[in-house]
């Protein structure tokens, strides 16, 4: 009898564990009962749709075409460089910017097979379908900066230049000095350290870990105020306008947006960004990496204009 009860309990536990770790299906835009489609979208090579938003001058008048890649828990509406550039600068330089919802965010279809390479190919296909020409710029913010590394790896032949603004690192990149990586890792709150461990070592547990109530959840996912620097807190009011569309960010579900981001960004990469060769050996383009005392560097006064002019015009920036 005891043996039979033990077997039944074990089967019950396995069934519970399977259900607890299995994320619900995404609530895909345009599906029956799903969120409405309100944005223009392109249809990708595998049948998925990618939603986008255009900013600046028209493509026909543009001298510079920029694809902006949003960060974690954001969407096409969170294009800091478009929001912070003055209309005068945009018109004077002839800047066209397109931002897009990365897979699973906003109104772009989820991609359970998403990889670092597939994200770069999505960007290449977006450029082609929008007619941006053989060369274009990419600018990525935060975890969007990780996507820019992928572009430099897989589609560098299509780039005129690239900028990474406060890019998130992967603490398991082998090219970083181990002592520096360890120090940076333990600066995080303990719950964020654990969330990244799960994403890296046990990605199949990502959904359960980030939705369970037994341990403190990720402070980054919860957007707790203590993750922001004093400089970021001062800049928060500037983001109020972009928060209008906040509810749309994860409307298709948290797993194929937030948690998939964590699994891709902090998983085991097939390349080390530190090993990438210069994609512009003859000086025909440039790669810029911007960091500051806060994460919201692009929202600081004058910074977006400095970043864009450095990228497009090669202007040198003197920061006070």
PDB file of C-alpha atoms in Angstrom:
ATOM      1  CA  UNK A   1       0.000   0.000   0.000  1.00  0.00           C
ATOM      2  CA  UNK A   2       2.788   2.438   0.921  1.00  0.00           C
ATOM      3  CA  UNK A   3       4.516   1.702  -2.365  1.00  0.00           C
ATOM      4  CA  UNK A   4       1.361   2.408  -4.346  1.00  0.00           C
ATOM      5  CA  UNK A   5       0.743   5.681  -2.494  1.00  0.00           C
ATOM      6  CA  UNK A   6       4.362   6.751  -3.081  1.00  0.00           C
ATOM      7  CA  UNK A   7       4.045   6.053  -6.806  1.00  0.00           C
ATOM      8  CA  UNK A   8       0.779   8.007  -6.980  1.00  0.00           C
ATOM      9  CA  UNK A   9       2.311  10.963  -5.121  1.00  0.00           C
ATOM     10  CA  UNK A  10       5.367  10.891  -7.372  1.00  0.00           C
ATOM     11  CA  UNK A  11       3.204  10.863 -10.491  1.00  0.00           C
ATOM     12  CA  UNK A  12       1.172  13.728  -9.067  1.00  0.00           C
ATOM     13  CA  UNK A  13       4.301  15.742  -8.324  1.00  0.00           C
ATOM     14  CA  UNK A  14       5.691  15.173 -11.823  1.00  0.00           C
ATOM     15  CA  UNK A  15       2.355  16.202 -13.357  1.00  0.00           C
ATOM     16  CA  UNK A  16       2.267  19.342 -11.179  1.00  0.00           C
ATOM     17  CA  UNK A  17       5.877  20.216 -12.015  1.00  0.00           C
ATOM     18  CA  UNK A  18       5.196  19.802 -15.727  1.00  0.00           C
ATOM     19  CA  UNK A  19       2.190  22.103 -15.605  1.00  0.00           C
ATOM     20  CA  UNK A  20       3.961  24.653 -13.392  1.00  0.00           C
ATOM     21  CA  UNK A  21       6.969  24.954 -15.691  1.00  0.00           C
ATOM     22  CA  UNK A  22       4.949  25.003 -18.899  1.00  0.00           C
ATOM     23  CA  UNK A  23       4.039  28.546 -19.970  1.00  0.00           C
ATOM     24  CA  UNK A  24       0.551  29.265 -21.311  1.00  0.00           C
ATOM     25  CA  UNK A  25       0.253  29.782 -25.071  1.00  0.00           C
ATOM     26  CA  UNK A  26       0.748  33.391 -26.210  1.00  0.00           C
ATOM     27  CA  UNK A  27      -2.286  35.555 -26.868  1.00  0.00           C
ATOM     28  CA  UNK A  28      -1.294  36.356 -30.442  1.00  0.00           C
ATOM     29  CA  UNK A  29      -2.399  39.647 -31.987  1.00  0.00           C
ATOM     30  CA  UNK A  30      -5.152  39.196 -34.525  1.00  0.00           C
ATOM     31  CA  UNK A  31      -6.099  35.724 -33.275  1.00  0.00           C
ATOM     32  CA  UNK A  32      -9.617  35.036 -31.970  1.00  0.00           C
ATOM     33  CA  UNK A  33      -9.854  36.823 -28.644  1.00  0.00           C
ATOM     34  CA  UNK A  34      -6.349  38.241 -29.044  1.00  0.00           C
ATOM     35  CA  UNK A  35      -5.264  41.899 -29.043  1.00  0.00           C
ATOM     36  CA  UNK A  36      -6.168  43.981 -32.060  1.00  0.00           C
ATOM     37  CA  UNK A  37      -3.651  44.790 -34.773  1.00  0.00           C
ATOM     38  CA  UNK A  38      -3.181  48.561 -34.940  1.00  0.00           C
ATOM     39  CA  UNK A  39       0.351  48.926 -36.319  1.00  0.00           C
ATOM     40  CA  UNK A  40       1.732  48.439 -39.820  1.00  0.00           C
ATOM     41  CA  UNK A  41       3.442  45.039 -40.044  1.00  0.00           C
ATOM     42  CA  UNK A  42       5.591  43.121 -42.484  1.00  0.00           C
ATOM     43  CA  UNK A  43       5.356  39.393 -43.099  1.00  0.00           C
ATOM     44  CA  UNK A  44       8.665  37.630 -42.519  1.00  0.00           C
ATOM     45  CA  UNK A  45      10.249  34.654 -44.283  1.00  0.00           C
ATOM     46  CA  UNK A  46       8.718  32.149 -41.843  1.00  0.00           C
ATOM     47  CA  UNK A  47       5.227  33.643 -41.851  1.00  0.00           C
ATOM     48  CA  UNK A  48       5.594  35.697 -38.664  1.00  0.00           C
ATOM     49  CA  UNK A  49       4.658  39.358 -38.610  1.00  0.00           C
ATOM     50  CA  UNK A  50       6.827  42.217 -37.374  1.00  0.00           C
ATOM     51  CA  UNK A  51       5.149  45.463 -36.279  1.00  0.00           C
ATOM     52  CA  UNK A  52       6.972  48.724 -36.830  1.00  0.00           C
ATOM     53  CA  UNK A  53       6.704  52.493 -36.382  1.00  0.00           C
ATOM     54  CA  UNK A  54       8.268  55.175 -38.573  1.00  0.00           C
ATOM     55  CA  UNK A  55       9.770  58.430 -37.325  1.00  0.00           C
ATOM     56  CA  UNK A  56      11.508  61.434 -38.862  1.00  0.00           C
ATOM     57  CA  UNK A  57      11.518  62.370 -42.537  1.00  0.00           C
ATOM     58  CA  UNK A  58      10.011  60.141 -45.185  1.00  0.00           C
ATOM     59  CA  UNK A  59      12.098  57.363 -46.700  1.00  0.00           C
ATOM     60  CA  UNK A  60      12.049  59.231 -50.000  1.00  0.00           C
ATOM     61  CA  UNK A  61      13.742  62.286 -48.448  1.00  0.00           C
ATOM     62  CA  UNK A  62      16.040  60.434 -46.074  1.00  0.00           C
ATOM     63  CA  UNK A  63      19.819  60.749 -46.227  1.00  0.00           C
ATOM     64  CA  UNK A  64      20.278  58.440 -43.250  1.00  0.00           C
ATOM     65  CA  UNK A  65      18.213  55.331 -42.479  1.00  0.00           C
ATOM     66  CA  UNK A  66      18.319  54.055 -38.899  1.00  0.00           C
ATOM     67  CA  UNK A  67      16.734  50.933 -37.422  1.00  0.00           C
ATOM     68  CA  UNK A  68      16.236  51.285 -33.671  1.00  0.00           C
ATOM     69  CA  UNK A  69      16.123  48.193 -31.420  1.00  0.00           C
ATOM     70  CA  UNK A  70      14.231  48.631 -28.145  1.00  0.00           C
ATOM     71  CA  UNK A  71      15.258  47.237 -24.788  1.00  0.00           C
ATOM     72  CA  UNK A  72      13.798  44.853 -22.206  1.00  0.00           C
ATOM     73  CA  UNK A  73      10.106  45.323 -21.424  1.00  0.00           C
ATOM     74  CA  UNK A  74       9.684  47.940 -24.157  1.00  0.00           C
ATOM     75  CA  UNK A  75       8.218  48.262 -27.628  1.00  0.00           C
ATOM     76  CA  UNK A  76       8.363  50.174 -30.887  1.00  0.00           C
ATOM     77  CA  UNK A  77       6.933  53.184 -29.030  1.00  0.00           C
ATOM     78  CA  UNK A  78      10.055  53.405 -26.838  1.00  0.00           C
ATOM     79  CA  UNK A  79      12.426  54.806 -29.450  1.00  0.00           C
ATOM     80  CA  UNK A  80      14.422  57.191 -27.293  1.00  0.00           C
ATOM     81  CA  UNK A  81      16.492  58.526 -30.170  1.00  0.00           C
ATOM     82  CA  UNK A  82      13.348  59.471 -32.096  1.00  0.00           C
ATOM     83  CA  UNK A  83      11.661  61.018 -29.058  1.00  0.00           C
ATOM     84  CA  UNK A  84      14.670  63.097 -28.039  1.00  0.00           C
ATOM     85  CA  UNK A  85      15.943  64.376 -31.379  1.00  0.00           C
ATOM     86  CA  UNK A  86      14.705  67.863 -32.224  1.00  0.00           C
ATOM     87  CA  UNK A  87      12.653  68.204 -35.427  1.00  0.00           C
ATOM     88  CA  UNK A  88      15.210  70.739 -36.643  1.00  0.00           C
ATOM     89  CA  UNK A  89      18.052  68.213 -36.448  1.00  0.00           C
ATOM     90  CA  UNK A  90      15.933  65.488 -38.034  1.00  0.00           C
ATOM     91  CA  UNK A  91      14.981  67.714 -40.966  1.00  0.00           C
ATOM     92  CA  UNK A  92      18.433  69.249 -41.373  1.00  0.00           C
ATOM     93  CA  UNK A  93      20.208  65.910 -41.557  1.00  0.00           C
ATOM     94  CA  UNK A  94      17.396  64.010 -43.289  1.00  0.00           C
ATOM     95  CA  UNK A  95      17.023  61.269 -40.691  1.00  0.00           C
ATOM     96  CA  UNK A  96      14.544  58.411 -41.074  1.00  0.00           C
ATOM     97  CA  UNK A  97      14.127  56.083 -38.078  1.00  0.00           C
ATOM     98  CA  UNK A  98      12.100  52.908 -37.886  1.00  0.00           C
ATOM     99  CA  UNK A  99      11.526  51.157 -34.575  1.00  0.00           C
ATOM    100  CA  UNK A 100       9.908  47.745 -34.342  1.00  0.00           C
ATOM    101  CA  UNK A 101       8.466  45.358 -31.785  1.00  0.00           C
ATOM    102  CA  UNK A 102      10.892  42.523 -31.227  1.00  0.00           C
ATOM    103  CA  UNK A 103       9.227  39.073 -31.438  1.00  0.00           C
ATOM    104  CA  UNK A 104       6.599  38.555 -28.735  1.00  0.00           C
ATOM    105  CA  UNK A 105       6.508  42.219 -27.771  1.00  0.00           C
ATOM    106  CA  UNK A 106       3.753  44.657 -28.721  1.00  0.00           C
ATOM    107  CA  UNK A 107       2.174  43.527 -31.973  1.00  0.00           C
ATOM    108  CA  UNK A 108       4.970  41.365 -33.394  1.00  0.00           C
ATOM    109  CA  UNK A 109       4.248  37.645 -33.487  1.00  0.00           C
ATOM    110  CA  UNK A 110       6.034  35.516 -30.878  1.00  0.00           C
ATOM    111  CA  UNK A 111       8.943  33.380 -32.062  1.00  0.00           C
ATOM    112  CA  UNK A 112       9.493  30.331 -29.839  1.00  0.00           C
ATOM    113  CA  UNK A 113      12.458  29.445 -32.063  1.00  0.00           C
ATOM    114  CA  UNK A 114      14.063  32.851 -31.611  1.00  0.00           C
ATOM    115  CA  UNK A 115      17.862  32.930 -31.664  1.00  0.00           C
ATOM    116  CA  UNK A 116      20.472  35.648 -31.730  1.00  0.00           C
ATOM    117  CA  UNK A 117      20.905  35.087 -35.474  1.00  0.00           C
ATOM    118  CA  UNK A 118      17.181  35.127 -36.234  1.00  0.00           C
ATOM    119  CA  UNK A 119      16.881  38.563 -34.641  1.00  0.00           C
ATOM    120  CA  UNK A 120      19.576  39.944 -36.952  1.00  0.00           C
ATOM    121  CA  UNK A 121      17.865  38.361 -39.958  1.00  0.00           C
ATOM    122  CA  UNK A 122      14.540  39.902 -38.885  1.00  0.00           C
ATOM    123  CA  UNK A 123      16.208  43.317 -38.997  1.00  0.00           C
ATOM    124  CA  UNK A 124      17.715  42.647 -42.405  1.00  0.00           C
ATOM    125  CA  UNK A 125      14.323  41.595 -43.747  1.00  0.00           C
ATOM    126  CA  UNK A 126      12.641  44.654 -42.225  1.00  0.00           C
ATOM    127  CA  UNK A 127      15.140  46.872 -44.030  1.00  0.00           C
ATOM    128  CA  UNK A 128      14.569  45.071 -47.317  1.00  0.00           C
ATOM    129  CA  UNK A 129      10.779  45.148 -47.162  1.00  0.00           C
ATOM    130  CA  UNK A 130      10.773  48.840 -46.237  1.00  0.00           C
ATOM    131  CA  UNK A 131      13.199  49.629 -49.053  1.00  0.00           C
ATOM    132  CA  UNK A 132      15.969  51.107 -46.920  1.00  0.00           C
ATOM    133  CA  UNK A 133      18.665  50.226 -49.432  1.00  0.00           C
ATOM    134  CA  UNK A 134      21.692  47.989 -49.292  1.00  0.00           C
ATOM    135  CA  UNK A 135      23.152  49.743 -46.228  1.00  0.00           C
ATOM    136  CA  UNK A 136      21.614  51.162 -43.067  1.00  0.00           C
ATOM    137  CA  UNK A 137      22.428  52.027 -39.445  1.00  0.00           C
ATOM    138  CA  UNK A 138      21.378  50.087 -36.359  1.00  0.00           C
ATOM    139  CA  UNK A 139      21.040  51.583 -32.896  1.00  0.00           C
ATOM    140  CA  UNK A 140      20.190  49.422 -29.891  1.00  0.00           C
ATOM    141  CA  UNK A 141      19.333  50.405 -26.345  1.00  0.00           C
ATOM    142  CA  UNK A 142      19.876  48.159 -23.305  1.00  0.00           C
ATOM    143  CA  UNK A 143      19.012  44.576 -24.352  1.00  0.00           C
ATOM    144  CA  UNK A 144      18.540  45.973 -27.830  1.00  0.00           C
ATOM    145  CA  UNK A 145      22.295  46.479 -27.704  1.00  0.00           C
ATOM    146  CA  UNK A 146      22.711  42.707 -27.548  1.00  0.00           C
ATOM    147  CA  UNK A 147      20.809  42.518 -30.836  1.00  0.00           C
ATOM    148  CA  UNK A 148      23.271  44.987 -32.347  1.00  0.00           C
ATOM    149  CA  UNK A 149      26.110  42.600 -31.459  1.00  0.00           C
ATOM    150  CA  UNK A 150      24.214  39.961 -33.443  1.00  0.00           C
ATOM    151  CA  UNK A 151      23.877  42.347 -36.384  1.00  0.00           C
ATOM    152  CA  UNK A 152      27.633  42.956 -36.312  1.00  0.00           C
ATOM    153  CA  UNK A 153      28.146  39.193 -36.331  1.00  0.00           C
ATOM    154  CA  UNK A 154      25.611  38.108 -38.951  1.00  0.00           C
ATOM    155  CA  UNK A 155      24.711  41.071 -41.193  1.00  0.00           C
ATOM    156  CA  UNK A 156      27.698  43.407 -40.900  1.00  0.00           C
ATOM    157  CA  UNK A 157      27.810  43.609 -44.720  1.00  0.00           C
ATOM    158  CA  UNK A 158      24.491  45.493 -44.571  1.00  0.00           C
ATOM    159  CA  UNK A 159      25.572  48.082 -42.015  1.00  0.00           C
ATOM    160  CA  UNK A 160      26.854  51.598 -42.482  1.00  0.00           C
ATOM    161  CA  UNK A 161      27.334  52.009 -38.757  1.00  0.00           C
ATOM    162  CA  UNK A 162      26.094  50.872 -35.370  1.00  0.00           C
ATOM    163  CA  UNK A 163      25.587  52.303 -31.900  1.00  0.00           C
ATOM    164  CA  UNK A 164      25.020  50.469 -28.633  1.00  0.00           C
ATOM    165  CA  UNK A 165      23.494  52.621 -25.891  1.00  0.00           C
ATOM    166  CA  UNK A 166      23.918  51.254 -22.357  1.00  0.00           C
ATOM    167  CA  UNK A 167      24.016  47.682 -23.720  1.00  0.00           C
ATOM    168  CA  UNK A 168      23.293  44.829 -21.326  1.00  0.00           C
ATOM    169  CA  UNK A 169      26.113  42.309 -21.030  1.00  0.00           C
ATOM    170  CA  UNK A 170      25.978  38.553 -20.689  1.00  0.00           C
ATOM    171  CA  UNK A 171      27.951  37.630 -17.578  1.00  0.00           C
ATOM    172  CA  UNK A 172      29.001  34.349 -19.202  1.00  0.00           C
ATOM    173  CA  UNK A 173      30.790  35.883 -22.187  1.00  0.00           C
ATOM    174  CA  UNK A 174      34.266  34.316 -21.960  1.00  0.00           C
ATOM    175  CA  UNK A 175      36.031  37.382 -23.335  1.00  0.00           C
ATOM    176  CA  UNK A 176      35.385  39.458 -20.231  1.00  0.00           C
ATOM    177  CA  UNK A 177      37.935  39.324 -17.380  1.00  0.00           C
ATOM    178  CA  UNK A 178      36.516  36.893 -14.826  1.00  0.00           C
ATOM    179  CA  UNK A 179      37.155  39.192 -11.855  1.00  0.00           C
ATOM    180  CA  UNK A 180      35.342  42.085 -13.548  1.00  0.00           C
ATOM    181  CA  UNK A 181      32.385  39.912 -14.542  1.00  0.00           C
ATOM    182  CA  UNK A 182      32.083  38.505 -11.028  1.00  0.00           C
ATOM    183  CA  UNK A 183      32.202  41.952  -9.463  1.00  0.00           C
ATOM    184  CA  UNK A 184      29.521  43.305 -11.827  1.00  0.00           C
ATOM    185  CA  UNK A 185      27.322  40.235 -11.334  1.00  0.00           C
ATOM    186  CA  UNK A 186      27.215  40.608  -7.555  1.00  0.00           C
ATOM    187  CA  UNK A 187      26.323  44.287  -7.761  1.00  0.00           C
ATOM    188  CA  UNK A 188      22.843  43.097  -8.775  1.00  0.00           C
ATOM    189  CA  UNK A 189      20.139  42.381  -6.234  1.00  0.00           C
ATOM    190  CA  UNK A 190      20.145  38.711  -5.121  1.00  0.00           C
ATOM    191  CA  UNK A 191      16.831  37.959  -6.826  1.00  0.00           C
ATOM    192  CA  UNK A 192      18.193  39.226 -10.137  1.00  0.00           C
ATOM    193  CA  UNK A 193      21.297  37.102  -9.737  1.00  0.00           C
ATOM    194  CA  UNK A 194      19.061  34.045  -9.321  1.00  0.00           C
ATOM    195  CA  UNK A 195      16.817  35.007 -12.236  1.00  0.00           C
ATOM    196  CA  UNK A 196      19.855  35.155 -14.520  1.00  0.00           C
ATOM    197  CA  UNK A 197      21.228  31.873 -13.192  1.00  0.00           C
ATOM    198  CA  UNK A 198      17.946  30.203 -14.088  1.00  0.00           C
ATOM    199  CA  UNK A 199      17.902  31.825 -17.548  1.00  0.00           C
ATOM    200  CA  UNK A 200      21.434  30.610 -18.205  1.00  0.00           C
ATOM    201  CA  UNK A 201      21.579  27.173 -16.596  1.00  0.00           C
ATOM    202  CA  UNK A 202      17.931  26.058 -16.631  1.00  0.00           C
ATOM    203  CA  UNK A 203      16.002  28.098 -19.238  1.00  0.00           C
ATOM    204  CA  UNK A 204      13.185  25.548 -19.197  1.00  0.00           C
ATOM    205  CA  UNK A 205      12.455  26.818 -15.656  1.00  0.00           C
ATOM    206  CA  UNK A 206      12.321  30.485 -16.665  1.00  0.00           C
ATOM    207  CA  UNK A 207       8.548  30.741 -16.690  1.00  0.00           C
ATOM    208  CA  UNK A 208       8.093  28.983 -13.358  1.00  0.00           C
ATOM    209  CA  UNK A 209      10.882  30.895 -11.626  1.00  0.00           C
ATOM    210  CA  UNK A 210       9.602  34.282 -12.729  1.00  0.00           C
ATOM    211  CA  UNK A 211       5.974  33.586 -11.795  1.00  0.00           C
ATOM    212  CA  UNK A 212       6.359  31.559  -8.569  1.00  0.00           C
ATOM    213  CA  UNK A 213       5.610  33.099  -5.153  1.00  0.00           C
ATOM    214  CA  UNK A 214       8.103  31.165  -3.014  1.00  0.00           C
ATOM    215  CA  UNK A 215      11.125  33.398  -3.662  1.00  0.00           C
ATOM    216  CA  UNK A 216      11.521  37.101  -4.478  1.00  0.00           C
ATOM    217  CA  UNK A 217      10.976  37.688  -8.217  1.00  0.00           C
ATOM    218  CA  UNK A 218      13.333  39.573 -10.501  1.00  0.00           C
ATOM    219  CA  UNK A 219      13.500  43.243  -9.527  1.00  0.00           C
ATOM    220  CA  UNK A 220      14.176  44.125 -13.160  1.00  0.00           C
ATOM    221  CA  UNK A 221      11.024  42.358 -14.354  1.00  0.00           C
ATOM    222  CA  UNK A 222       9.062  44.045 -11.540  1.00  0.00           C
ATOM    223  CA  UNK A 223      10.693  47.407 -12.389  1.00  0.00           C
ATOM    224  CA  UNK A 224      11.480  48.053  -8.737  1.00  0.00           C
ATOM    225  CA  UNK A 225      12.853  51.563  -8.131  1.00  0.00           C
ATOM    226  CA  UNK A 226      16.064  50.394  -6.450  1.00  0.00           C
ATOM    227  CA  UNK A 227      17.428  49.048  -9.744  1.00  0.00           C
ATOM    228  CA  UNK A 228      17.714  52.597 -11.072  1.00  0.00           C
ATOM    229  CA  UNK A 229      20.583  54.962 -10.340  1.00  0.00           C
ATOM    230  CA  UNK A 230      20.056  58.444  -8.890  1.00  0.00           C
ATOM    231  CA  UNK A 231      20.666  59.871 -12.369  1.00  0.00           C
ATOM    232  CA  UNK A 232      18.010  57.575 -13.850  1.00  0.00           C
ATOM    233  CA  UNK A 233      15.470  58.610 -11.224  1.00  0.00           C
ATOM    234  CA  UNK A 234      15.977  62.246 -12.194  1.00  0.00           C
ATOM    235  CA  UNK A 235      15.301  61.385 -15.840  1.00  0.00           C
ATOM    236  CA  UNK A 236      12.164  59.305 -15.184  1.00  0.00           C
ATOM    237  CA  UNK A 237       9.689  62.179 -15.792  1.00  0.00           C
ATOM    238  CA  UNK A 238      10.919  62.364 -19.390  1.00  0.00           C
ATOM    239  CA  UNK A 239       9.686  58.845 -19.978  1.00  0.00           C
ATOM    240  CA  UNK A 240       6.096  59.612 -18.959  1.00  0.00           C
ATOM    241  CA  UNK A 241       4.912  60.262 -22.510  1.00  0.00           C
ATOM    242  CA  UNK A 242       6.331  56.960 -23.735  1.00  0.00           C
ATOM    243  CA  UNK A 243       4.549  55.071 -20.933  1.00  0.00           C
ATOM    244  CA  UNK A 244       1.145  55.699 -22.519  1.00  0.00           C
ATOM    245  CA  UNK A 245       1.509  52.471 -24.498  1.00  0.00           C
ATOM    246  CA  UNK A 246       2.931  50.484 -21.585  1.00  0.00           C
ATOM    247  CA  UNK A 247       0.057  47.979 -21.449  1.00  0.00           C
ATOM    248  CA  UNK A 248       0.713  46.940 -25.044  1.00  0.00           C
ATOM    249  CA  UNK A 249       4.281  45.777 -24.353  1.00  0.00           C
ATOM    250  CA  UNK A 250       3.422  42.350 -22.884  1.00  0.00           C
ATOM    251  CA  UNK A 251      -0.152  42.008 -24.120  1.00  0.00           C
ATOM    252  CA  UNK A 252       0.678  38.710 -25.845  1.00  0.00           C
ATOM    253  CA  UNK A 253       2.094  37.201 -22.672  1.00  0.00           C
ATOM    254  CA  UNK A 254       5.209  37.529 -20.531  1.00  0.00           C
ATOM    255  CA  UNK A 255       6.931  34.321 -21.606  1.00  0.00           C
ATOM    256  CA  UNK A 256       7.525  35.053 -25.291  1.00  0.00           C
ATOM    257  CA  UNK A 257       8.500  38.648 -24.509  1.00  0.00           C
ATOM    258  CA  UNK A 258      10.250  39.158 -21.160  1.00  0.00           C
ATOM    259  CA  UNK A 259      11.284  35.612 -20.321  1.00  0.00           C
ATOM    260  CA  UNK A 260      12.330  34.696 -23.867  1.00  0.00           C
ATOM    261  CA  UNK A 261      14.481  37.831 -23.803  1.00  0.00           C
ATOM    262  CA  UNK A 262      16.207  36.606 -20.660  1.00  0.00           C
ATOM    263  CA  UNK A 263      16.813  33.129 -22.067  1.00  0.00           C
ATOM    264  CA  UNK A 264      18.283  34.493 -25.307  1.00  0.00           C
ATOM    265  CA  UNK A 265      20.248  37.320 -23.743  1.00  0.00           C
ATOM    266  CA  UNK A 266      21.750  35.379 -20.841  1.00  0.00           C
ATOM    267  CA  UNK A 267      21.952  31.932 -22.382  1.00  0.00           C
ATOM    268  CA  UNK A 268      25.060  30.395 -23.919  1.00  0.00           C
ATOM    269  CA  UNK A 269      26.039  32.413 -26.976  1.00  0.00           C
ATOM    270  CA  UNK A 270      27.508  30.827 -30.085  1.00  0.00           C
ATOM    271  CA  UNK A 271      29.920  33.753 -30.397  1.00  0.00           C
ATOM    272  CA  UNK A 272      31.698  36.151 -28.080  1.00  0.00           C
ATOM    273  CA  UNK A 273      31.232  39.851 -28.953  1.00  0.00           C
ATOM    274  CA  UNK A 274      34.774  40.436 -27.737  1.00  0.00           C
ATOM    275  CA  UNK A 275      36.029  38.256 -30.612  1.00  0.00           C
ATOM    276  CA  UNK A 276      34.248  40.169 -33.375  1.00  0.00           C
ATOM    277  CA  UNK A 277      36.497  41.710 -36.015  1.00  0.00           C
ATOM    278  CA  UNK A 278      36.182  45.298 -37.154  1.00  0.00           C
ATOM    279  CA  UNK A 279      33.341  45.259 -39.728  1.00  0.00           C
ATOM    280  CA  UNK A 280      34.674  48.505 -41.222  1.00  0.00           C
ATOM    281  CA  UNK A 281      38.413  47.905 -41.741  1.00  0.00           C
ATOM    282  CA  UNK A 282      38.686  50.693 -44.293  1.00  0.00           C
ATOM    283  CA  UNK A 283      36.892  53.279 -42.194  1.00  0.00           C
ATOM    284  CA  UNK A 284      33.698  53.122 -44.255  1.00  0.00           C
ATOM    285  CA  UNK A 285      31.632  52.984 -41.078  1.00  0.00           C
ATOM    286  CA  UNK A 286      31.970  52.954 -37.313  1.00  0.00           C
ATOM    287  CA  UNK A 287      30.715  51.240 -34.167  1.00  0.00           C
ATOM    288  CA  UNK A 288      29.940  53.336 -31.077  1.00  0.00           C
ATOM    289  CA  UNK A 289      29.370  52.118 -27.528  1.00  0.00           C
ATOM    290  CA  UNK A 290      27.834  54.547 -25.036  1.00  0.00           C
ATOM    291  CA  UNK A 291      27.770  54.122 -21.275  1.00  0.00           C
ATOM    292  CA  UNK A 292      27.042  56.502 -18.437  1.00  0.00           C
ATOM    293  CA  UNK A 293      26.479  56.653 -14.715  1.00  0.00           C
ATOM    294  CA  UNK A 294      22.844  55.720 -15.367  1.00  0.00           C
ATOM    295  CA  UNK A 295      21.040  53.385 -17.745  1.00  0.00           C
ATOM    296  CA  UNK A 296      18.891  56.122 -19.301  1.00  0.00           C
ATOM    297  CA  UNK A 297      21.835  57.926 -20.861  1.00  0.00           C
ATOM    298  CA  UNK A 298      19.951  58.652 -24.101  1.00  0.00           C
ATOM    299  CA  UNK A 299      17.387  60.695 -22.159  1.00  0.00           C
ATOM    300  CA  UNK A 300      19.956  63.030 -20.614  1.00  0.00           C
ATOM    301  CA  UNK A 301      19.932  66.553 -22.058  1.00  0.00           C
ATOM    302  CA  UNK A 302      21.743  66.713 -25.382  1.00  0.00           C
ATOM    303  CA  UNK A 303      22.899  63.094 -25.349  1.00  0.00           C
ATOM    304  CA  UNK A 304      20.716  61.748 -28.154  1.00  0.00           C
ATOM    305  CA  UNK A 305      21.856  64.492 -30.515  1.00  0.00           C
ATOM    306  CA  UNK A 306      25.482  63.828 -29.557  1.00  0.00           C
ATOM    307  CA  UNK A 307      25.066  60.079 -30.109  1.00  0.00           C
ATOM    308  CA  UNK A 308      23.410  60.486 -33.494  1.00  0.00           C
ATOM    309  CA  UNK A 309      25.794  63.158 -34.799  1.00  0.00           C
ATOM    310  CA  UNK A 310      28.780  61.075 -33.712  1.00  0.00           C
ATOM    311  CA  UNK A 311      27.369  58.057 -35.546  1.00  0.00           C
ATOM    312  CA  UNK A 312      26.225  59.784 -38.723  1.00  0.00           C
ATOM    313  CA  UNK A 313      28.690  62.647 -39.062  1.00  0.00           C
ATOM    314  CA  UNK A 314      31.665  61.444 -37.075  1.00  0.00           C
ATOM    315  CA  UNK A 315      31.480  64.440 -34.769  1.00  0.00           C
ATOM    316  CA  UNK A 316      33.600  64.167 -31.656  1.00  0.00           C
ATOM    317  CA  UNK A 317      31.760  64.567 -28.389  1.00  0.00           C
ATOM    318  CA  UNK A 318      33.119  66.371 -25.344  1.00  0.00           C
ATOM    319  CA  UNK A 319      31.144  65.532 -22.217  1.00  0.00           C
ATOM    320  CA  UNK A 320      31.245  67.830 -19.219  1.00  0.00           C
TER     321      UNK A 320
END
